[in-house]
mmCIF file of C-alpha atoms in Angstrom:
data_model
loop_
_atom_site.group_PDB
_atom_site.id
_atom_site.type_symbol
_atom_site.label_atom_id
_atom_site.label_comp_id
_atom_site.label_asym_id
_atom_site.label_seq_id
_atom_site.Cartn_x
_atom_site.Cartn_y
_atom_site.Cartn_z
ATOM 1 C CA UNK A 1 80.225 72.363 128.650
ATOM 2 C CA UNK A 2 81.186 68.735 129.481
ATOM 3 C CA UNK A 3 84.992 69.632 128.582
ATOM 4 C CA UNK A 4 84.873 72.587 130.103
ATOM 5 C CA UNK A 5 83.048 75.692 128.034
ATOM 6 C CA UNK A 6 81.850 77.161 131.294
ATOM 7 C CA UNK A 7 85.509 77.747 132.386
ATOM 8 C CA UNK A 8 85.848 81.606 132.081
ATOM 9 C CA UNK A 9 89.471 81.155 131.058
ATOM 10 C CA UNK A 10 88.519 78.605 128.493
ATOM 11 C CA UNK A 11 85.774 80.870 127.189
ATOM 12 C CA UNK A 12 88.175 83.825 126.787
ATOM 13 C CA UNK A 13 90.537 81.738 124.867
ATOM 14 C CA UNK A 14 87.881 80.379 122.571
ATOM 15 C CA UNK A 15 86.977 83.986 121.847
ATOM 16 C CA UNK A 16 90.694 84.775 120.853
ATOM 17 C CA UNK A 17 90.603 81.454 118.673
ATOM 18 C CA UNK A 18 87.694 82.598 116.415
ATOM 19 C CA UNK A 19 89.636 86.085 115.967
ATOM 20 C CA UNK A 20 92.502 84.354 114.829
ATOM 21 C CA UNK A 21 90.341 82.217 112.408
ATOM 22 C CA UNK A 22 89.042 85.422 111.751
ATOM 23 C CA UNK A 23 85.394 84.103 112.982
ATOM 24 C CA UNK A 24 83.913 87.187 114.701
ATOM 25 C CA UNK A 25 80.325 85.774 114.952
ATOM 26 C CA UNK A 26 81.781 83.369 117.222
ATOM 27 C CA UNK A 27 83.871 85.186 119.013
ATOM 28 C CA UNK A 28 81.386 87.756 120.145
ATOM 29 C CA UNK A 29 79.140 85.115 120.846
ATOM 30 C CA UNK A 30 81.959 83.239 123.584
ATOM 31 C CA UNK A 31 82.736 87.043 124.831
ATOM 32 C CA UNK A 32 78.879 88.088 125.513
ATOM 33 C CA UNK A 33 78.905 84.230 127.362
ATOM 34 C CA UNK A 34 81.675 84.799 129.569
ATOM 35 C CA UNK A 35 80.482 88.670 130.262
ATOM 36 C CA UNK A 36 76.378 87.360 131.085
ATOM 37 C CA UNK A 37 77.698 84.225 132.960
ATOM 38 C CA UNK A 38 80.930 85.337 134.721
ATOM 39 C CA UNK A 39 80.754 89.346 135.123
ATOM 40 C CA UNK A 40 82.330 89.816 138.229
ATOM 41 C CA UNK A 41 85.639 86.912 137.051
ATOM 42 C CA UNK A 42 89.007 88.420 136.382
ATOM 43 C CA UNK A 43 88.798 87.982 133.055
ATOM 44 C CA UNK A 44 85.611 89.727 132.085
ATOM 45 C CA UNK A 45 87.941 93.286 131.664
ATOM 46 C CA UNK A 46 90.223 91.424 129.409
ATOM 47 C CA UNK A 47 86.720 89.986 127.874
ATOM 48 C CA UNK A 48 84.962 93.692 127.555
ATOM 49 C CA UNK A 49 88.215 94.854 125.933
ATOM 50 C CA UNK A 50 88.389 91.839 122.951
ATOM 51 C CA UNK A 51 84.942 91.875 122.630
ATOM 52 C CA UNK A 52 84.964 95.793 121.415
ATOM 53 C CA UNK A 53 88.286 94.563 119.172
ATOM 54 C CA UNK A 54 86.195 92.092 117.278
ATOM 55 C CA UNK A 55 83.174 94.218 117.018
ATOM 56 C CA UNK A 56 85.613 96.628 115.314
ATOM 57 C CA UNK A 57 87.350 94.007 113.388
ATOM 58 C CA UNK A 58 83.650 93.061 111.977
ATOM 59 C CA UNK A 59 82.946 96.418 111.295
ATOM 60 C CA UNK A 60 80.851 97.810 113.394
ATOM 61 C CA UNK A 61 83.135 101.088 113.833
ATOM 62 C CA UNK A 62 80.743 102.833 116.394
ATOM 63 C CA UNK A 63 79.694 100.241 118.623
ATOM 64 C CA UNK A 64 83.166 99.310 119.184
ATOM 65 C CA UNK A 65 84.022 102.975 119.910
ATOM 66 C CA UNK A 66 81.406 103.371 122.080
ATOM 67 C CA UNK A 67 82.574 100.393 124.581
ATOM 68 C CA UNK A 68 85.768 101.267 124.704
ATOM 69 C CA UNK A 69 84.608 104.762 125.780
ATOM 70 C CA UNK A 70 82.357 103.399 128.418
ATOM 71 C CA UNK A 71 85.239 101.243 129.592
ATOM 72 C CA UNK A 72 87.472 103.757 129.904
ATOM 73 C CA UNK A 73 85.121 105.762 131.770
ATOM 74 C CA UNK A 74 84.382 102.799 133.952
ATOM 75 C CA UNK A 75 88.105 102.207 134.693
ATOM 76 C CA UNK A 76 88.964 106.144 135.683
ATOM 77 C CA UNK A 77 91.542 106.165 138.547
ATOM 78 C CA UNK A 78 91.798 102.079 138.349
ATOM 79 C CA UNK A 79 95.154 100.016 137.117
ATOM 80 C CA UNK A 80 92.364 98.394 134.610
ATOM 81 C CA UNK A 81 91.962 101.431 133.019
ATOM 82 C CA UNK A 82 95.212 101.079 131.137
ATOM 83 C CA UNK A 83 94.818 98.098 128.500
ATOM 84 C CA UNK A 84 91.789 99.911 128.241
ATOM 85 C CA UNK A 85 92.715 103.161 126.920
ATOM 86 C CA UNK A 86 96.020 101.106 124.860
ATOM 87 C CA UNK A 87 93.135 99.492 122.730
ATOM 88 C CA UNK A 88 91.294 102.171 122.644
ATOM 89 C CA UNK A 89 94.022 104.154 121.009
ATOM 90 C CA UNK A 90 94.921 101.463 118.577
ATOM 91 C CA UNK A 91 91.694 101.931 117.019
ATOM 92 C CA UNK A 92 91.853 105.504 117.046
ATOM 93 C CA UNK A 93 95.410 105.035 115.238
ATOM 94 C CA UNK A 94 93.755 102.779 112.681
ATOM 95 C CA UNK A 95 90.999 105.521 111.719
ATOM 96 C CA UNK A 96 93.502 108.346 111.449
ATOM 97 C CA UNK A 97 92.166 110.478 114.345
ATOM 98 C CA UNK A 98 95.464 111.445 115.488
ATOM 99 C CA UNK A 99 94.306 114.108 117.837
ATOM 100 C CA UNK A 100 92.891 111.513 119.991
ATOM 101 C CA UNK A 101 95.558 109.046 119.927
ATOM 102 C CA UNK A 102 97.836 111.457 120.960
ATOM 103 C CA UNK A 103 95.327 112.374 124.042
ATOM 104 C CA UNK A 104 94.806 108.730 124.985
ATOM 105 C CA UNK A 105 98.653 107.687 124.541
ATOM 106 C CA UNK A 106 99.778 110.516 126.714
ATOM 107 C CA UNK A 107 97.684 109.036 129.771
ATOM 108 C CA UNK A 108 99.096 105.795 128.929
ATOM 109 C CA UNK A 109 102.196 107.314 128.993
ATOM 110 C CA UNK A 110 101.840 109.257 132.776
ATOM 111 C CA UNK A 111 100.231 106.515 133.994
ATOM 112 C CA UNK A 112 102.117 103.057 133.493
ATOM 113 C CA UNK A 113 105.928 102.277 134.055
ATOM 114 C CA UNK A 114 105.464 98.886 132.118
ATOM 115 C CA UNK A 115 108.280 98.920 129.321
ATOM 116 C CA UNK A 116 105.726 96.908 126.477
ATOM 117 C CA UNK A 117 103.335 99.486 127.214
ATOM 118 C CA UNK A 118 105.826 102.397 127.104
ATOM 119 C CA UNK A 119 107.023 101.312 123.880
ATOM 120 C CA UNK A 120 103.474 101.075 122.458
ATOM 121 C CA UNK A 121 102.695 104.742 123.773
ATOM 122 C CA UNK A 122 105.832 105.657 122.008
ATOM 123 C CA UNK A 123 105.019 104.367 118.830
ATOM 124 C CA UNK A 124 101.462 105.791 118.665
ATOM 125 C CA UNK A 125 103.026 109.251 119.611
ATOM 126 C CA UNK A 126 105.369 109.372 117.209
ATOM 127 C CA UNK A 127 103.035 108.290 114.831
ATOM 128 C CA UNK A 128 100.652 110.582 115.156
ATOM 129 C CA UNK A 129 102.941 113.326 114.691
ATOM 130 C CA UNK A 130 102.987 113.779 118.440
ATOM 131 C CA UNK A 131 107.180 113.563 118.193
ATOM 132 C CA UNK A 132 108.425 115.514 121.205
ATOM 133 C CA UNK A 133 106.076 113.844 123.869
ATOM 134 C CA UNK A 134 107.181 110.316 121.796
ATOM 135 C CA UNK A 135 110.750 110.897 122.170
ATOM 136 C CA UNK A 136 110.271 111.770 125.494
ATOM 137 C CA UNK A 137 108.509 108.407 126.077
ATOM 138 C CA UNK A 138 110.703 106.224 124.193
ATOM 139 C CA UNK A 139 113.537 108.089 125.779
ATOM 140 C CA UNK A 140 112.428 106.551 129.388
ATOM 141 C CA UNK A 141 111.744 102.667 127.634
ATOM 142 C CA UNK A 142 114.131 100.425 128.635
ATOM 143 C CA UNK A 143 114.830 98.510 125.378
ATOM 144 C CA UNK A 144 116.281 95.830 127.295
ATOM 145 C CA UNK A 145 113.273 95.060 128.551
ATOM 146 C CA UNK A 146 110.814 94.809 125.696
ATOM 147 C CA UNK A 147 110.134 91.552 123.490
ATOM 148 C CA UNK A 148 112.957 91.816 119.989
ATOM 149 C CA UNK A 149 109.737 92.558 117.744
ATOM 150 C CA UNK A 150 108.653 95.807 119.656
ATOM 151 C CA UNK A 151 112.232 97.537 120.545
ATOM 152 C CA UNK A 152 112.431 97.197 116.356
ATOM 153 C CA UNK A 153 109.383 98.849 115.965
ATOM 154 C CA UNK A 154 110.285 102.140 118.511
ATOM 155 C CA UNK A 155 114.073 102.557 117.055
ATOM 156 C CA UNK A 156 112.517 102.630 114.004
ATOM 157 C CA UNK A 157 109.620 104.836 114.514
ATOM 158 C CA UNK A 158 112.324 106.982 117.095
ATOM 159 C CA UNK A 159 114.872 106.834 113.188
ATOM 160 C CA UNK A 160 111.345 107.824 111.203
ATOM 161 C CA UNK A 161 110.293 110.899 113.425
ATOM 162 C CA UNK A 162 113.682 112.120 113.555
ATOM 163 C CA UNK A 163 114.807 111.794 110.063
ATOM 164 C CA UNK A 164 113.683 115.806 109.001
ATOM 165 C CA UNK A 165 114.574 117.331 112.106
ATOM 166 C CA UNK A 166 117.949 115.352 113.075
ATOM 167 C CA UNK A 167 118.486 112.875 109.927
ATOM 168 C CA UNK A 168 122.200 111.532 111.149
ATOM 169 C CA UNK A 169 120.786 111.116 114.478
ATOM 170 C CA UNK A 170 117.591 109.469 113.015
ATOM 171 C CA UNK A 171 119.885 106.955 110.378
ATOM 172 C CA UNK A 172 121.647 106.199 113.845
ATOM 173 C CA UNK A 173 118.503 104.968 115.155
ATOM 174 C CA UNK A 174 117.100 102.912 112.069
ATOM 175 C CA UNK A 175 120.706 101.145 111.340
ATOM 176 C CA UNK A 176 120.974 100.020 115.253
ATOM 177 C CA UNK A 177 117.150 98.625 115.081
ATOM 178 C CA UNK A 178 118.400 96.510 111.601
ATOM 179 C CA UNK A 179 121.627 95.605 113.447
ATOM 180 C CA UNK A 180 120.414 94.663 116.700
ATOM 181 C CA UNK A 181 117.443 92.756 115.531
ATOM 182 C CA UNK A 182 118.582 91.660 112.292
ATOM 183 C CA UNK A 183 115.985 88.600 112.609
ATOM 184 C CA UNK A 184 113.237 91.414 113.191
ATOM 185 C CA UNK A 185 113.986 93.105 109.684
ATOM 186 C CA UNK A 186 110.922 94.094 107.896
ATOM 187 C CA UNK A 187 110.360 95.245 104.228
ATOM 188 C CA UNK A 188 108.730 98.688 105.326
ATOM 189 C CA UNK A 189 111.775 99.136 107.999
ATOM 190 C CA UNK A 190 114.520 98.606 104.717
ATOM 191 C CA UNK A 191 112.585 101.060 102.545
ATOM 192 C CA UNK A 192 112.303 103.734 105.440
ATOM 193 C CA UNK A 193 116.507 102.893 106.219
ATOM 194 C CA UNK A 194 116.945 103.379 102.230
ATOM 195 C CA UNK A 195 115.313 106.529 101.977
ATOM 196 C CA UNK A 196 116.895 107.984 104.997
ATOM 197 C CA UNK A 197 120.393 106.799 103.502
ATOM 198 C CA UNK A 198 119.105 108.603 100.311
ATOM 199 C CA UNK A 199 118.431 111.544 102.258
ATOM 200 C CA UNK A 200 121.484 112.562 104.082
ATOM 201 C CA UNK A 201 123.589 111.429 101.197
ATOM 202 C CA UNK A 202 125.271 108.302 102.651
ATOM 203 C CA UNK A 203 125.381 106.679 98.684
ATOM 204 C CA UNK A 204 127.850 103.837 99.738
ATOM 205 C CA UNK A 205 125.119 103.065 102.527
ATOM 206 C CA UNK A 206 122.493 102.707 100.024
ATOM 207 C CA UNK A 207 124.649 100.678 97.355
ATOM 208 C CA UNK A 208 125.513 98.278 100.733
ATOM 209 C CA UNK A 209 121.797 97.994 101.393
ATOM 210 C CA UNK A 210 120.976 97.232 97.852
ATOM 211 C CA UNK A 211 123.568 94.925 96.887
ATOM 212 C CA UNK A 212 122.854 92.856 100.427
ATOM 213 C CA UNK A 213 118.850 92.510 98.936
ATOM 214 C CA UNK A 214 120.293 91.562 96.027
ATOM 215 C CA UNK A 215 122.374 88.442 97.549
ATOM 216 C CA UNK A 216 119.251 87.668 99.218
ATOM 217 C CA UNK A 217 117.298 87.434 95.790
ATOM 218 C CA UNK A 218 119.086 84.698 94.640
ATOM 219 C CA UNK A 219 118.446 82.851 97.002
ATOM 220 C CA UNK A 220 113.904 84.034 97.970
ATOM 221 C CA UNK A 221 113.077 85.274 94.195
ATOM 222 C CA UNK A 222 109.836 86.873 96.034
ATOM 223 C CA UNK A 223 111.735 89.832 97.119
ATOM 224 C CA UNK A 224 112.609 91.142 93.447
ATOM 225 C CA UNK A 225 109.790 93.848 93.213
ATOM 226 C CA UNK A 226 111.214 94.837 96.334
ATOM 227 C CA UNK A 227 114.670 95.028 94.619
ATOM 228 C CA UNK A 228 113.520 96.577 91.293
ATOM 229 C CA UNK A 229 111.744 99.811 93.853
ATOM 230 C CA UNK A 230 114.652 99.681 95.813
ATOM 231 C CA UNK A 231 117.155 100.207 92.611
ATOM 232 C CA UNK A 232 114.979 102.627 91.264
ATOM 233 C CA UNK A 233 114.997 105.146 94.306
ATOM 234 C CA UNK A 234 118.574 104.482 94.350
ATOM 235 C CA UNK A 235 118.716 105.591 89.990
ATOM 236 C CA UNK A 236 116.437 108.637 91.084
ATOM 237 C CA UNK A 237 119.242 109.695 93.586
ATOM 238 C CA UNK A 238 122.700 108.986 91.005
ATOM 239 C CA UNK A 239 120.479 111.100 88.515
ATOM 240 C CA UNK A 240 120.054 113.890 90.243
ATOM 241 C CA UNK A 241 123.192 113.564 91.472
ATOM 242 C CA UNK A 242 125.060 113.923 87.865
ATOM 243 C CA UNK A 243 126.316 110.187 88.413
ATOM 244 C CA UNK A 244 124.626 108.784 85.114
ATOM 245 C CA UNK A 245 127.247 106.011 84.778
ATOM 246 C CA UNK A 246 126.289 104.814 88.183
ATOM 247 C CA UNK A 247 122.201 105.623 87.704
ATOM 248 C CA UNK A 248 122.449 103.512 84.487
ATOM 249 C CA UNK A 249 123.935 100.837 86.813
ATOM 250 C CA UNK A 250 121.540 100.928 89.404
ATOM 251 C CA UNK A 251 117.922 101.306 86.755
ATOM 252 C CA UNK A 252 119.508 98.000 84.862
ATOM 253 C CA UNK A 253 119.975 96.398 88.081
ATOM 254 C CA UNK A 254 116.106 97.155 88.905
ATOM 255 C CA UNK A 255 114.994 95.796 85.282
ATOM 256 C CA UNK A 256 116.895 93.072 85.618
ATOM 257 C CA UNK A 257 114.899 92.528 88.760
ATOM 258 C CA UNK A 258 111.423 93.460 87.631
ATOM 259 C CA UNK A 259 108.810 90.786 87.430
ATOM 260 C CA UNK A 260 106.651 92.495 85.295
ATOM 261 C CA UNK A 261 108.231 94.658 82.493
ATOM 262 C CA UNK A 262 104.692 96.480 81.784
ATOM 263 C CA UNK A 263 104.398 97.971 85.190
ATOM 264 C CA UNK A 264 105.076 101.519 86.082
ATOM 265 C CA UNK A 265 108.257 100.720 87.893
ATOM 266 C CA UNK A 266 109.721 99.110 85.162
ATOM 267 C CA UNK A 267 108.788 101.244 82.809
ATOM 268 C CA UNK A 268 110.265 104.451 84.669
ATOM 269 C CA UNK A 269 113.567 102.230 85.103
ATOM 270 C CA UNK A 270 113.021 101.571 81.110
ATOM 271 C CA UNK A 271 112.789 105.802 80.744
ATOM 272 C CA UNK A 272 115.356 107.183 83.649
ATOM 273 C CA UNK A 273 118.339 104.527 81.877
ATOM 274 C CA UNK A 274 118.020 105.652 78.615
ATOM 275 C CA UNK A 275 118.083 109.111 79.809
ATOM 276 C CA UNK A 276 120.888 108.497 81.888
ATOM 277 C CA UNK A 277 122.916 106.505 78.922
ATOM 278 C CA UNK A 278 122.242 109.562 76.177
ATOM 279 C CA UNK A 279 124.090 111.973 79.228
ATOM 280 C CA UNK A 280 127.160 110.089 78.534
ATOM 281 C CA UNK A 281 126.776 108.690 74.816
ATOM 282 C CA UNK A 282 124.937 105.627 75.319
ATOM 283 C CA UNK A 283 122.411 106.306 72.381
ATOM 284 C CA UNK A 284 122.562 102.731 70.942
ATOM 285 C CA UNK A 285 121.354 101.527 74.115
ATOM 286 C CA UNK A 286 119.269 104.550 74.745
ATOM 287 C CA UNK A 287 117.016 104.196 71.657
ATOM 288 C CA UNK A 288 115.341 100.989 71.819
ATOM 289 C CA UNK A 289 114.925 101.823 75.571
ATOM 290 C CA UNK A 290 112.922 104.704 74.791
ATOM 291 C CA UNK A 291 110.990 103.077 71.994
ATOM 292 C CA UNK A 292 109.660 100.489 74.571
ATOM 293 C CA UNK A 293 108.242 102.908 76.737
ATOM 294 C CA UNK A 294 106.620 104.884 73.877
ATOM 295 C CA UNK A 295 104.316 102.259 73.308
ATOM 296 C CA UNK A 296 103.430 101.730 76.617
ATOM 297 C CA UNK A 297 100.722 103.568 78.140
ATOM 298 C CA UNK A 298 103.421 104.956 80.726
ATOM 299 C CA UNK A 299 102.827 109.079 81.506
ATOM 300 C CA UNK A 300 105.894 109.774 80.095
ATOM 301 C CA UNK A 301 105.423 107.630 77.002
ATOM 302 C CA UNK A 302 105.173 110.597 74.649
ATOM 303 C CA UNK A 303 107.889 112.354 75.957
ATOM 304 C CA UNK A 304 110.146 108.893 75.025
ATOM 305 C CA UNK A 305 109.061 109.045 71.509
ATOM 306 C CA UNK A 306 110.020 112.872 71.349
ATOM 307 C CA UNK A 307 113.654 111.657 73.517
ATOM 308 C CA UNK A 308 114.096 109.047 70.659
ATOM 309 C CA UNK A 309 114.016 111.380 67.901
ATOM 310 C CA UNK A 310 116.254 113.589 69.207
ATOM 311 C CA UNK A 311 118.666 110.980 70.240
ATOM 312 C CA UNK A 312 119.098 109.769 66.601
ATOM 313 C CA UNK A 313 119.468 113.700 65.330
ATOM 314 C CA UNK A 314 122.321 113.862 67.747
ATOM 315 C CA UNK A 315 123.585 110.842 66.115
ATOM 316 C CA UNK A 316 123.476 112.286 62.867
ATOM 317 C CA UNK A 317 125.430 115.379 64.039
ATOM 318 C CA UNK A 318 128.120 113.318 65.656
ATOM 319 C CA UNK A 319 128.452 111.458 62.873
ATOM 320 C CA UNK A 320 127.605 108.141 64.390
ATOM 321 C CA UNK A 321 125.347 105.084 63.032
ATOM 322 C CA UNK A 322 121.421 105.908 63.396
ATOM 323 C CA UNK A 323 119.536 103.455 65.112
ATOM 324 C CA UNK A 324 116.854 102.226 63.442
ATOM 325 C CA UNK A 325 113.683 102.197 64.548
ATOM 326 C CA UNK A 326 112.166 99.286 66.035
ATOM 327 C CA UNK A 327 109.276 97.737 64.069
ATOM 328 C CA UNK A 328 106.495 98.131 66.025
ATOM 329 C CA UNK A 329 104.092 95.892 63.832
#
């Protein structure tokens, strides 16, 4: 109090403190302060709103739901009601109810001409599976004027909703969010431009994207399991493709990246390149690739064992050296 705890503004921030220190005893406690000492101060919306975020945040799933609600009904026909109904909506997007986000994001939507806000009704739309009012809301956010984080996240949730119903148009979007806000690049945004490379074909794309992750593993070893999935999608494609040379290439690359041999990526990798070597006479190699995953508790194990079998029988009838088996003792 002597330094100032009875400031509203000072209150509101201490609340936002203990959230970020994930302390939601505490924070409640400054929010119910500020709301029973200051109810009629500017800040007691923005209070009422944070206060129903931590009480979700803490778990208390119904309580928080039911503020919000309130709020919202409080609000109707006020500006105030619209950071009400945005956080209401986030939580609705959290619990899956997508029938309601789209509902609340679509008054968002009519209601507010603020670009942050347009770009977060976007987003939820699309999201929700809601993707012709979403395009029509991120069509009418000026990317220009929204922070470098967000106008990643809507080109890339415009590329994601588009990618079965337009997929060039949708690769279009995803590659200008990763060039545009290259600094803004996220793991889940690479994976979603991968797969939508995969999907309309563009190979030499993919092998770019890859071999650019790559480069980048030298240098922040963390990213390999993100590498080794990445190589393996990229395997799964060449496969079915007929490319086997170039499959083989890409399932080494993703052992070679693995950081834990055992797991069912690397195992798969283990499977799909000696599957892909014995399509083009790579048995030698092939074998003891298949023998690994046998003994492994992998799905596919006991189909490996079978694949080995046969590999050396084709051996036989070509007239080539039999490998041996491994010793598994």
């Amino acid at each position: 109090d002597k330094w100032g705890a009875g400031d509203p503004q000072l209150l509101l921030e201490a609340g936002r403190n203990y959230r970020a220190a994930d302390s939601s005893a505490e924070a409640l406690a400054a929010y119910d302060r500020l709301l029973e000492t200051y109810p009629s101060s500017p800040h007691a919306l923005e209070a009422s709103i944070e206060r129903a975020e931590a009480l979700y945040e803490k778990g208390e799933v119904r309580r928080a739901l039911t503020v919000l609600e309130d709020l919202a009904t409080a609000t109707q026909g006020r500006p105030q009601r619209l950071p009400v109904l945005a956080s209401l909506g986030s939580v609705y997007r959290d619990l899956g109810l997508h029938e309601r986000v789209t509902e609340v994001f679509t008054q968002v939507a009519a209601e507010s001409q603020e670009p942050a806000m347009l770009a977060e009704a976007a987003i939820a739309l699309l999201g929700s599976g809601a993707v012709f009012e979403g395009l029509q809301v991120a069509d009418r956010t000026p990317l220009d004027k929204l922070e470098p984080d967000t106008a990643y996240a809507l080109l890339m949730a415009y590329g994601r909703s588009m990618l079965r119903v337009d997929p060039e148009r949708a690769v279009d979007q995803m590659e200008r969010a990763c060039n545009a806000y290259p600094n803004q690049r996220t793991p889940e945004g690479e994976e979603q431009l991968l797969d939508a490379y995969l999907t309309t074909g563009r190979s030499a794309a993919a092998r770019a994207l890859i071999t650019d992750l790559a480069a980048r593993v030298q240098h922040a070893a963390v990213d390999a399991p993100r590498l080794a999935a990445a190589a393996v999608a990229w395997g799964n494609y060449l496969y079915e493709k007929g490319d086997f040379r170039a499959a083989d290439e890409a399932y080494a690359l993703a052992l070679q990246s693995a950081t834990d041999a055992k797991s069912n990526t690397s195992l798969w990798a283990a499977y799909q390149r000696a599957n892909a070597l014995a399509e083009y006479g790579g048995l030698e190699t092939a074998v003891p690739l298949y023998e690994e995953v046998a003994t492994s508790n992998a799905p596919w194990a006991g189909d490996a064992a079978m694949r080995a079998e046969f590999a050396r029988i084709e051996q036989r009838l070509h007239g080539a050296p039999v490998t041996a088996k491994a010793d598994m003792e």
